[in-house]
Amino acid sequence: MRTHYCGDVNKSHVGQEVTLVGWVNRSRDLGGVVFLDLRDREGLIQVVYDPDLQEVFDVASSLRSEFCVQVKGVVRARPDSQVNANMRTGEIEILGKELTIINESAPLPLSMDNHQNNSEEQRLKYRYLDLRRPEMAQRLIFRSKVTSAVRRFLDGNGFLDIETPILTKATPEGARDYLVPSRTYKGQFFALPQSPQLFKQLLMMSGFDRYYQIVKCFRDEDLRADRQPEFTQIDIETSFMSSEQVMAKTEEMVRSLFLELLNVDLGNFPRMTWHEAMRRFGSDKPDLRNPLELCDVADLLAGIEFAVFKGPSEDPEGRVAAIRVPGGATLSRKQIDDYTKFVGIYGAKGLAWMKINDLAAGMEGIQSPVLKFLSEEMVNSIIERTGAQTGDILLFGADKANIVAEAMGALRLKLGEDFDLLKGEWAPLWVVDFPMFEKADGRLYAVHHPFTAPSSVTAAELEANPADAVSDAYDMVLNGCELGGGSVRIHNSEMQSAVFRILGIDDEEAKEKFGFLLEALRYGTPPHAGLAFGLDRLIMLMTGAQSIRDVMAFPKTTTAACPLTNAPGHANPAQLEELGIAVVAKKTESEDDVTRT
């Protein structure tokens, strides 16, 4: 039905007859001549119809937005004065000779010209229309190019594309599982995989030393802009490769993607330990385009009577940190109050501040509500350590170390945006040497997952001092987003059992949930390591989208629903009976209001 895509026609086709198909982007009658902008996935082209062919002209005059049509005509060059530099096809147009309406369109339920006029609910409900917009079409085309380039790179480096099961067994990996009931085993359930973690390790044990898969993963967790209940990973696993080798190879892959598809050379990725990242930026995925840093000052406050500073400065688990904002002394009290409310979202109880109005004037040039609690020596020491200059403001966070890191880390990002401080377009980074475990609710949890190997300790040494253990793990970060994370895996049963015990997983539970893995570790398991990239996040960053929903064909809302298909929905009672599942009615606060659960 077509000879060319709309966006592919150019000056080399002048004088040729072409057949195009697509949708009417816009139609306008200007002085007895109909100008039609025809659109397909590759772009727009202008088609001109004049009254010389009255029958065809009448059809052209009847067109409305989103009619599906076929156009036949001759390519001609536009006059220099009419060249549209903003269109890929702006140097040419089609003189229309024939026009067929393939299908008419009903009045549109959303705006095609400006998606800002559409709610997200509208965009997702009528996704098939939203995806026709050039911006959305180009993102999905770009996504296809990325996955194609990834496959070429990995295939060219000896990796095998191997599929792993979607119906599997529930395992603890940090989020809730989506469960699938079994008809043949009533009362039992499959789980949708949060990742192919165990299967890719088993593939290493099976001798397939370089594996990859572009795979769907599922997590039933609270959502936000960069999360979805189902998402896509570029999953990679290797045998007989160290963490350094895995990092080098995957860095090479990402660099090649940016060079090939964006003509951007990311250069060599710097390294930073987890402890340094948390100390300087309050985050294990710092955006290095932002020059602001956290500066520890607790040791400079010895003997202070100000309770807000005194408690955290004397608490081994506390922290007092300052952020220097160049030019920030211009902030009004209301603006400071707004920042105080902002850090409160992250658990901070307040935000102390100090304006450096005139450094040369000594204490007279300093303005702060806490100044009366600070000696001149303390103030001078803080100014010297933070590098504060006249016109700057210092913002202080004081609390438990984790609260200070989270609150001040988030504040750092907001200040960077508000003061337009971001430098450069791309800032890649490797974060390494993560803690093996983190403490919460009086017990230890794996920072990554329970199959991550510790760095340079025996199983006995790990059990003797788990809190200080460092994992052989690594995260790739770009512009403050975690692109991917991985680690060297545990490859002997003694170490794996030790980790399970530290995590409070007894032998019986370990056998029930991971018995097949523990059994496999007994049969000559090779050392292995891997990494998984979030494909959706990668595409989001590379295309400049604001959310991963804008780079997925059919995403869910932030409440994990699909307005297009009205999923999730109620199951047929007969089907539930066959599965052995009963739906129980649950009363809400109103006794007469009964909901199905």
XYZ file of C-alpha atoms in Angstrom:
597
model
C 0.000 0.000 0.000
C 2.998 2.340 0.273
C 6.266 2.987 -1.544
C 7.874 5.059 1.229
C 7.418 6.144 4.822
C 6.393 9.800 5.095
C 9.525 10.843 6.975
C 11.856 9.130 4.506
C 10.946 11.160 1.420
C 13.581 13.784 0.556
C 15.033 15.898 -2.293
C 16.507 12.827 -3.969
C 12.929 11.752 -4.771
C 11.967 14.980 -6.601
C 10.034 14.133 -9.770
C 9.151 10.620 -8.571
C 5.638 9.367 -7.957
C 5.178 7.994 -4.438
C 2.405 6.272 -2.524
C 2.113 7.090 1.167
C -0.225 5.945 3.929
C -0.828 7.336 7.374
C -2.972 9.657 9.438
C -4.091 13.220 8.864
C -2.091 15.300 11.305
C -3.633 18.552 10.088
C -5.661 19.686 7.094
C -6.204 23.302 6.068
C -7.771 25.064 3.085
C -5.798 28.193 2.139
C -7.231 30.105 -0.732
C -8.664 27.177 -2.598
C -5.641 24.925 -2.064
C -5.776 22.125 0.526
C -2.596 21.496 2.489
C -2.517 18.128 4.185
C 0.109 17.139 6.790
C 0.336 13.346 6.604
C 1.928 11.460 9.488
C 3.259 7.955 10.069
C 5.763 6.545 12.537
C 8.734 8.078 10.677
C 7.467 11.641 10.529
C 5.386 14.252 8.703
C 5.137 15.320 5.079
C 3.088 18.030 3.393
C 0.695 17.065 0.579
C -0.877 19.727 -1.627
C -4.206 19.348 -3.463
C -5.468 21.971 -5.903
C -8.864 22.285 -7.612
C -7.565 21.063 -10.991
C -8.567 17.559 -9.894
C -11.984 18.508 -8.542
C -13.047 15.053 -7.336
C -9.812 14.470 -5.435
C -9.894 18.043 -4.147
C -13.383 17.523 -2.725
C -12.198 14.423 -0.863
C -9.192 16.351 0.504
C -11.516 19.122 1.692
C -13.523 16.618 3.733
C -10.601 15.296 5.773
C -10.399 15.675 9.528
C -7.699 14.931 12.079
C -6.709 11.253 12.398
C -8.485 10.036 9.259
C -6.449 7.093 7.941
C -5.678 7.755 4.255
C -3.633 6.689 1.245
C -1.984 9.388 -0.866
C -0.512 9.139 -4.351
C 1.382 12.042 -5.855
C 4.591 13.492 -7.264
C 7.462 14.768 -5.112
C 8.432 18.373 -5.829
C 10.885 20.802 -4.236
C 9.492 23.657 -2.218
C 10.476 27.202 -3.199
C 13.341 28.496 -1.049
C 10.982 30.907 0.699
C 8.722 28.030 1.774
C 11.337 25.579 3.061
C 10.479 24.465 6.610
C 13.731 23.863 8.455
C 11.831 22.429 11.434
C 10.540 19.470 9.406
C 12.667 16.535 8.320
C 10.807 16.700 4.995
C 10.694 20.495 4.924
C 12.517 20.860 1.611
C 9.888 18.987 -0.416
C 6.152 18.391 -0.665
C 3.837 16.042 -2.519
C 1.569 17.285 -5.296
C -1.415 15.038 -4.651
C -2.925 13.146 -7.604
C -5.034 10.527 -5.821
C -6.513 10.261 -2.333
C -8.264 7.342 -0.669
C -9.902 7.476 2.750
C -9.080 4.104 4.290
C -10.950 4.812 7.505
C -12.601 7.836 9.047
C -12.023 8.928 12.645
C -14.618 9.797 15.238
C -14.148 13.081 17.143
C -11.022 12.688 19.254
C -11.247 12.198 23.051
C -7.897 13.899 23.632
C -5.670 16.586 22.139
C -3.124 15.374 19.601
C -1.370 18.747 19.311
C -0.405 19.285 22.942
C -0.340 16.385 25.365
C -0.125 18.859 28.249
C -3.845 19.392 27.704
C -4.480 15.703 28.393
C -4.593 14.061 31.792
C -2.471 10.953 32.310
C -5.699 8.992 32.659
C -6.744 10.147 29.171
C -3.357 9.373 27.675
C -3.335 5.843 29.060
C -6.998 5.123 28.312
C -6.506 6.111 24.667
C -2.892 4.985 24.463
C -3.243 3.896 20.835
C -3.910 7.557 19.977
C -1.252 8.928 22.344
C 1.365 6.687 20.717
C 0.656 8.232 17.298
C 2.133 11.521 18.484
C 5.622 11.974 16.948
C 7.232 12.455 20.370
C 5.899 9.136 21.646
C 6.513 7.289 18.388
C 10.150 8.395 18.331
C 10.697 7.186 21.881
C 9.470 3.692 21.062
C 11.520 3.653 17.857
C 14.542 4.722 19.890
C 13.816 1.982 22.432
C 13.873 -0.579 19.640
C 17.233 0.765 18.468
C 18.657 0.459 21.984
C 17.562 -3.159 22.432
C 18.904 -3.993 18.964
C 22.271 -2.386 19.795
C 22.420 -4.199 23.155
C 21.817 -7.532 21.467
C 24.469 -6.848 18.829
C 27.025 -5.908 21.478
C 26.365 -8.886 23.720
C 26.078 -11.355 20.846
C 29.384 -10.031 19.536
C 31.022 -10.599 22.926
C 30.036 -14.244 23.277
C 26.907 -13.857 25.390
C 24.016 -16.272 24.814
C 20.390 -15.092 24.874
C 18.641 -17.680 27.073
C 15.070 -17.426 28.377
C 14.178 -18.222 31.977
C 10.755 -19.139 33.460
C 8.022 -16.607 34.135
C 6.036 -18.985 36.350
C 8.350 -19.752 39.244
C 8.520 -19.963 43.054
C 8.231 -17.050 45.446
C 11.601 -15.982 46.879
C 12.437 -13.044 49.167
C 13.977 -10.340 46.952
C 12.871 -7.134 48.625
C 9.346 -6.621 47.263
C 6.013 -8.409 47.209
C 5.542 -11.098 44.607
C 2.700 -11.251 42.128
C 1.112 -14.661 42.671
C -0.496 -16.914 40.061
C -2.826 -19.667 41.348
C -2.326 -23.209 40.087
C -5.390 -25.063 38.777
C -3.711 -28.466 38.970
C -2.346 -27.895 42.480
C -5.237 -26.222 44.265
C -4.185 -23.924 47.072
C -0.677 -23.540 45.653
C 0.742 -20.629 43.718
C 3.396 -19.708 41.227
C 5.116 -16.337 41.567
C 6.064 -13.979 38.766
C 9.818 -13.340 38.979
C 11.107 -10.119 40.500
C 14.251 -10.913 38.507
C 15.789 -14.023 36.927
C 18.428 -14.009 39.698
C 18.384 -17.681 40.721
C 17.921 -19.012 37.208
C 20.840 -17.055 35.800
C 23.017 -18.378 38.613
C 21.862 -21.888 37.763
C 22.808 -21.238 34.136
C 26.328 -20.423 35.296
C 26.365 -23.735 37.177
C 25.196 -25.378 33.945
C 28.252 -24.184 32.033
C 26.733 -21.305 30.025
C 29.399 -18.861 31.108
C 28.038 -15.771 29.339
C 24.270 -15.234 29.474
C 21.966 -12.321 28.767
C 18.261 -11.720 28.469
C 16.051 -8.694 27.874
C 13.345 -9.803 30.243
C 10.145 -8.730 31.990
C 10.281 -8.548 35.786
C 7.415 -8.078 38.234
C 7.245 -6.401 41.626
C 4.138 -5.605 43.637
C 5.353 -2.428 45.317
C 4.397 1.204 45.781
C 4.990 3.057 42.538
C 6.514 6.382 41.511
C 7.720 8.025 38.312
C 10.498 5.536 37.633
C 8.723 2.359 38.789
C 6.109 0.064 37.296
C 4.644 -3.268 38.443
C 6.158 -4.829 35.320
C 9.407 -3.516 33.928
C 12.224 -4.641 31.647
C 15.771 -5.594 32.583
C 18.866 -6.161 30.522
C 20.009 -9.141 32.556
C 23.653 -10.246 32.306
C 25.583 -13.028 34.060
C 29.101 -14.395 33.614
C 31.323 -17.151 34.968
C 35.056 -16.899 35.595
C 34.985 -13.100 35.452
C 35.855 -10.764 38.321
C 33.814 -7.755 39.334
C 36.389 -5.546 37.583
C 35.944 -7.464 34.334
C 32.132 -7.346 34.529
C 32.221 -3.619 35.193
C 34.628 -3.027 32.317
C 32.515 -4.994 29.831
C 29.167 -3.438 30.819
C 30.687 0.049 30.879
C 31.929 -0.600 27.356
C 28.394 -1.600 26.343
C 26.790 1.557 27.748
C 29.463 3.779 26.248
C 28.925 2.157 22.847
C 25.146 2.755 23.114
C 25.582 6.474 23.780
C 28.195 6.852 21.063
C 26.188 4.983 18.429
C 22.730 6.385 19.177
C 23.386 9.850 20.643
C 26.900 10.584 19.372
C 27.924 11.167 22.994
C 31.236 9.942 24.396
C 30.711 9.324 28.111
C 34.421 8.710 28.672
C 35.749 6.505 31.447
C 33.388 6.174 34.401
C 34.811 7.374 37.741
C 34.602 5.150 40.840
C 33.329 6.068 44.274
C 32.802 3.954 47.374
C 29.386 3.765 48.963
C 30.694 5.425 52.130
C 32.142 8.363 50.181
C 28.913 8.803 48.204
C 26.801 8.861 51.368
C 29.220 11.219 53.128
C 29.514 13.742 50.301
C 26.089 13.508 48.694
C 23.726 11.715 51.082
C 22.882 9.231 48.339
C 24.210 5.980 46.906
C 23.265 7.260 43.425
C 24.589 10.829 43.416
C 24.043 13.191 40.512
C 27.563 14.473 39.857
C 26.292 17.266 37.623
C 25.320 18.996 40.876
C 28.358 20.658 42.550
C 26.745 20.913 46.016
C 28.090 18.588 48.713
C 27.336 17.696 52.304
C 30.038 18.746 54.732
C 30.300 17.132 58.182
C 30.701 19.651 61.019
C 29.757 17.692 64.160
C 33.356 17.628 65.387
C 33.472 21.446 65.266
C 30.570 21.767 67.719
C 32.149 20.319 70.865
C 30.497 21.727 73.969
C 27.647 23.449 72.137
C 24.496 23.906 74.226
C 22.070 24.089 71.286
C 20.103 20.846 71.727
C 19.389 20.383 68.022
C 23.142 20.200 67.330
C 24.328 18.839 70.676
C 22.493 15.489 70.581
C 23.508 14.360 67.066
C 27.063 15.710 67.434
C 27.612 13.550 70.536
C 25.732 10.476 69.229
C 27.893 7.854 67.432
C 24.884 7.197 65.170
C 24.164 10.910 64.708
C 25.346 13.409 62.134
C 25.480 17.172 61.645
C 26.049 18.182 58.033
C 25.995 21.491 56.173
C 25.357 22.374 52.540
C 26.918 25.550 51.215
C 24.715 27.259 48.600
C 26.641 29.862 46.577
C 24.610 33.079 46.357
C 22.009 31.626 48.707
C 22.064 34.566 51.134
C 19.375 36.128 48.958
C 16.862 33.504 50.120
C 13.868 34.980 51.946
C 12.602 33.608 55.230
C 9.607 32.155 53.413
C 11.875 30.331 50.958
C 13.908 28.920 53.853
C 10.673 27.836 55.545
C 9.650 26.073 52.322
C 12.954 24.179 52.300
C 12.373 23.293 55.946
C 8.998 21.787 55.041
C 10.664 19.929 52.180
C 13.232 18.169 54.389
C 10.413 17.321 56.780
C 9.086 14.951 54.123
C 12.213 12.852 54.741
C 11.939 12.813 58.522
C 14.063 15.872 59.359
C 12.785 17.851 62.335
C 14.096 21.193 61.076
C 16.643 23.066 58.993
C 19.088 25.446 60.650
C 20.694 28.143 58.494
C 23.496 30.672 58.448
C 23.789 33.561 55.979
C 27.255 34.909 55.169
C 26.275 38.497 54.407
C 29.786 39.946 54.755
C 32.695 37.663 55.503
C 35.053 40.588 56.094
C 32.830 41.932 58.886
C 33.398 38.900 61.101
C 30.521 37.905 63.392
C 28.701 41.138 62.484
C 28.425 39.892 58.915
C 26.837 36.579 59.909
C 23.071 36.140 60.228
C 21.546 33.036 61.806
C 18.860 32.158 64.349
C 21.354 29.790 66.019
C 24.256 32.258 66.086
C 23.802 32.917 69.824
C 24.668 29.266 70.525
C 27.878 29.338 68.464
C 31.234 30.682 69.538
C 33.249 32.795 67.115
C 35.726 29.923 66.877
C 32.944 27.501 65.876
C 31.630 29.899 63.233
C 35.083 30.486 61.753
C 35.818 26.772 61.694
C 32.510 26.012 59.939
C 33.112 28.747 57.373
C 36.652 27.529 56.732
C 35.619 23.881 56.313
C 32.644 24.595 54.055
C 34.471 27.215 52.011
C 31.617 29.676 52.486
C 31.995 33.115 50.903
C 30.163 36.414 51.141
C 26.671 35.991 49.682
C 26.405 32.280 50.518
C 24.047 30.464 52.855
C 24.789 27.351 54.897
C 21.912 24.949 55.538
C 22.341 22.431 58.378
C 20.821 19.018 59.007
C 21.204 17.374 62.412
C 19.715 13.999 63.361
C 20.428 10.292 63.020
C 22.916 9.744 60.197
C 20.424 7.992 57.928
C 17.836 10.782 58.281
C 20.449 13.480 57.618
C 21.672 11.626 54.535
C 18.187 11.167 53.083
C 16.875 14.646 53.903
C 19.992 16.626 53.005
C 20.640 14.453 49.965
C 17.158 15.283 48.659
C 17.630 18.956 49.569
C 20.908 18.997 47.631
C 19.085 17.850 44.487
C 16.312 20.420 44.917
C 18.767 23.253 45.511
C 20.724 22.223 42.437
C 17.595 22.561 40.317
C 16.288 25.721 41.988
C 19.628 27.528 41.642
C 20.290 26.116 38.147
C 23.598 24.622 39.265
C 23.734 21.460 37.128
C 26.898 21.302 35.024
C 27.215 19.216 31.885
C 24.671 16.900 30.290
C 25.915 13.476 31.405
C 27.613 12.309 34.602
C 28.221 8.541 34.826
C 29.615 6.863 37.939
C 30.344 3.476 39.474
C 29.440 3.162 43.165
C 31.295 0.253 44.780
C 32.014 -1.357 48.165
C 28.465 -1.372 49.472
C 27.779 -2.649 52.972
C 26.816 -6.297 52.907
C 23.892 -5.752 55.300
C 21.744 -2.961 56.669
C 19.962 -2.918 60.018
C 16.235 -2.290 60.423
C 13.639 -3.438 62.940
C 16.395 -4.939 65.071
C 17.623 -7.349 62.383
C 19.915 -7.393 59.384
C 18.782 -7.299 55.753
C 20.774 -7.799 52.560
C 21.552 -4.451 50.893
C 21.354 -6.021 47.423
C 20.091 -9.614 47.688
C 21.015 -12.680 49.754
C 23.174 -14.177 46.977
C 25.719 -11.330 46.936
C 29.244 -12.366 47.901
C 31.163 -10.519 50.606
C 34.532 -9.051 49.772
C 37.657 -10.768 51.140
C 36.249 -12.602 54.183
C 35.610 -16.219 55.083
C 32.196 -17.505 56.123
C 33.331 -17.650 59.752
C 34.689 -14.084 59.668
C 31.440 -12.876 58.085
C 29.292 -14.427 60.818
C 31.577 -13.057 63.494
C 31.227 -9.447 62.291
C 28.422 -9.076 59.704
C 27.709 -5.402 60.400
C 31.095 -4.305 59.026
C 31.150 -6.630 56.023
C 31.587 -5.094 52.568
C 29.992 -6.741 49.557
C 31.658 -7.309 46.198
C 28.884 -5.291 44.563
C 28.683 -2.387 42.137
C 26.024 0.010 40.827
C 26.191 2.022 37.617
C 24.736 5.508 38.133
C 23.923 8.159 35.537
C 22.670 11.649 36.370
C 21.477 10.524 39.779
C 19.626 7.434 38.500
C 20.705 3.877 39.160
C 21.026 2.398 35.674
C 22.009 -1.027 36.891
C 23.339 -2.985 39.806
C 25.205 -6.216 40.211
C 27.661 -8.212 42.239
C 29.868 -11.232 42.480
C 27.634 -14.108 43.603
C 28.206 -16.598 46.372
C 29.458 -19.819 44.790
C 29.873 -22.166 47.747
C 27.257 -23.600 50.072
C 29.137 -22.768 53.288
C 29.121 -19.026 52.549
C 25.520 -19.100 51.308
C 24.342 -20.865 54.465
C 26.222 -18.333 56.595
C 24.472 -15.433 54.842
C 21.080 -17.101 55.320
C 21.769 -17.502 59.044
C 22.776 -13.827 59.366
C 19.517 -12.859 57.650
C 17.527 -14.989 60.072
C 16.682 -17.653 57.497
C 16.969 -20.969 59.302
C 17.970 -24.248 57.650
C 14.368 -25.384 57.225
C 13.264 -22.145 55.550
C 16.408 -22.068 53.415
C 15.756 -25.611 52.233
C 12.106 -24.857 51.479
C 12.808 -21.665 49.502
C 16.276 -22.257 48.085
C 16.833 -25.990 48.383
C 17.478 -26.355 44.649
C 20.121 -23.617 44.753
C 21.875 -25.012 47.827
C 21.872 -28.453 46.212
C 23.340 -27.040 42.994
C 26.143 -25.337 44.942
C 27.434 -28.800 45.886
C 28.406 -29.756 42.341
C 31.420 -27.793 41.190
C 29.866 -24.328 41.029
C 32.099 -21.836 39.191
C 32.741 -18.313 40.487
C 30.246 -16.019 38.786
C 29.095 -12.419 38.690
C 26.517 -10.347 36.881
C 24.619 -7.146 36.508
C 21.087 -6.097 35.553
C 20.214 -2.809 33.875
C 16.824 -1.123 34.057
C 16.048 -0.769 30.349
C 13.115 1.590 30.969
C 15.246 3.974 33.048
C 18.017 3.882 30.449
C 15.586 4.839 27.670
C 14.021 7.518 29.893
C 17.409 9.174 30.403
C 18.557 8.853 26.801
C 15.334 10.366 25.416
C 14.910 13.053 28.082
C 11.510 11.700 29.154
C 10.220 12.597 32.620
C 8.886 9.139 33.502
C 9.415 5.558 32.414
C 5.705 5.531 31.539
C 6.616 7.745 28.582
C 8.998 5.147 27.144
C 6.746 2.095 27.592
C 4.061 1.170 25.071
C 1.318 0.259 27.542
C 2.266 1.227 31.107
C 0.160 1.168 34.244
C -0.848 4.184 36.325
C 0.805 5.006 39.648
C -1.876 2.843 41.279
C -0.897 -0.158 39.095
C -4.073 -0.019 36.998
C -4.566 -0.012 33.219
C -7.230 2.493 32.077
C -7.036 1.071 28.543
C -8.113 -2.472 29.431
C -9.616 -1.716 32.865
C -7.198 -4.180 34.450
C -7.193 -5.509 37.081
C -10.743 -6.825 37.006
C -12.937 -9.372 38.744
C -12.490 -13.014 37.775
C -15.291 -15.255 36.571
C -16.791 -17.121 39.600
C -16.583 -20.431 37.739
C -12.888 -19.854 37.085
C -12.275 -19.015 40.738
C -14.079 -22.191 41.788
C -11.917 -24.218 39.431
C -8.828 -22.665 41.010
C -10.089 -23.292 44.504
C -10.154 -19.598 45.384
C -12.874 -17.895 47.423
C -13.405 -14.131 47.243
C -14.272 -12.840 50.702
C -16.410 -9.760 51.220
C -14.892 -7.253 53.619
C -16.999 -4.644 55.420
C -15.756 -1.078 55.449
C -16.511 1.517 58.131
C -20.076 1.680 56.855
C -21.777 -1.625 57.670
C -23.854 -1.423 54.524
C -20.819 -0.746 52.339
C -19.304 -4.117 51.407
C -16.315 -4.397 49.121
C -14.854 -7.451 47.437
C -11.331 -8.367 48.478
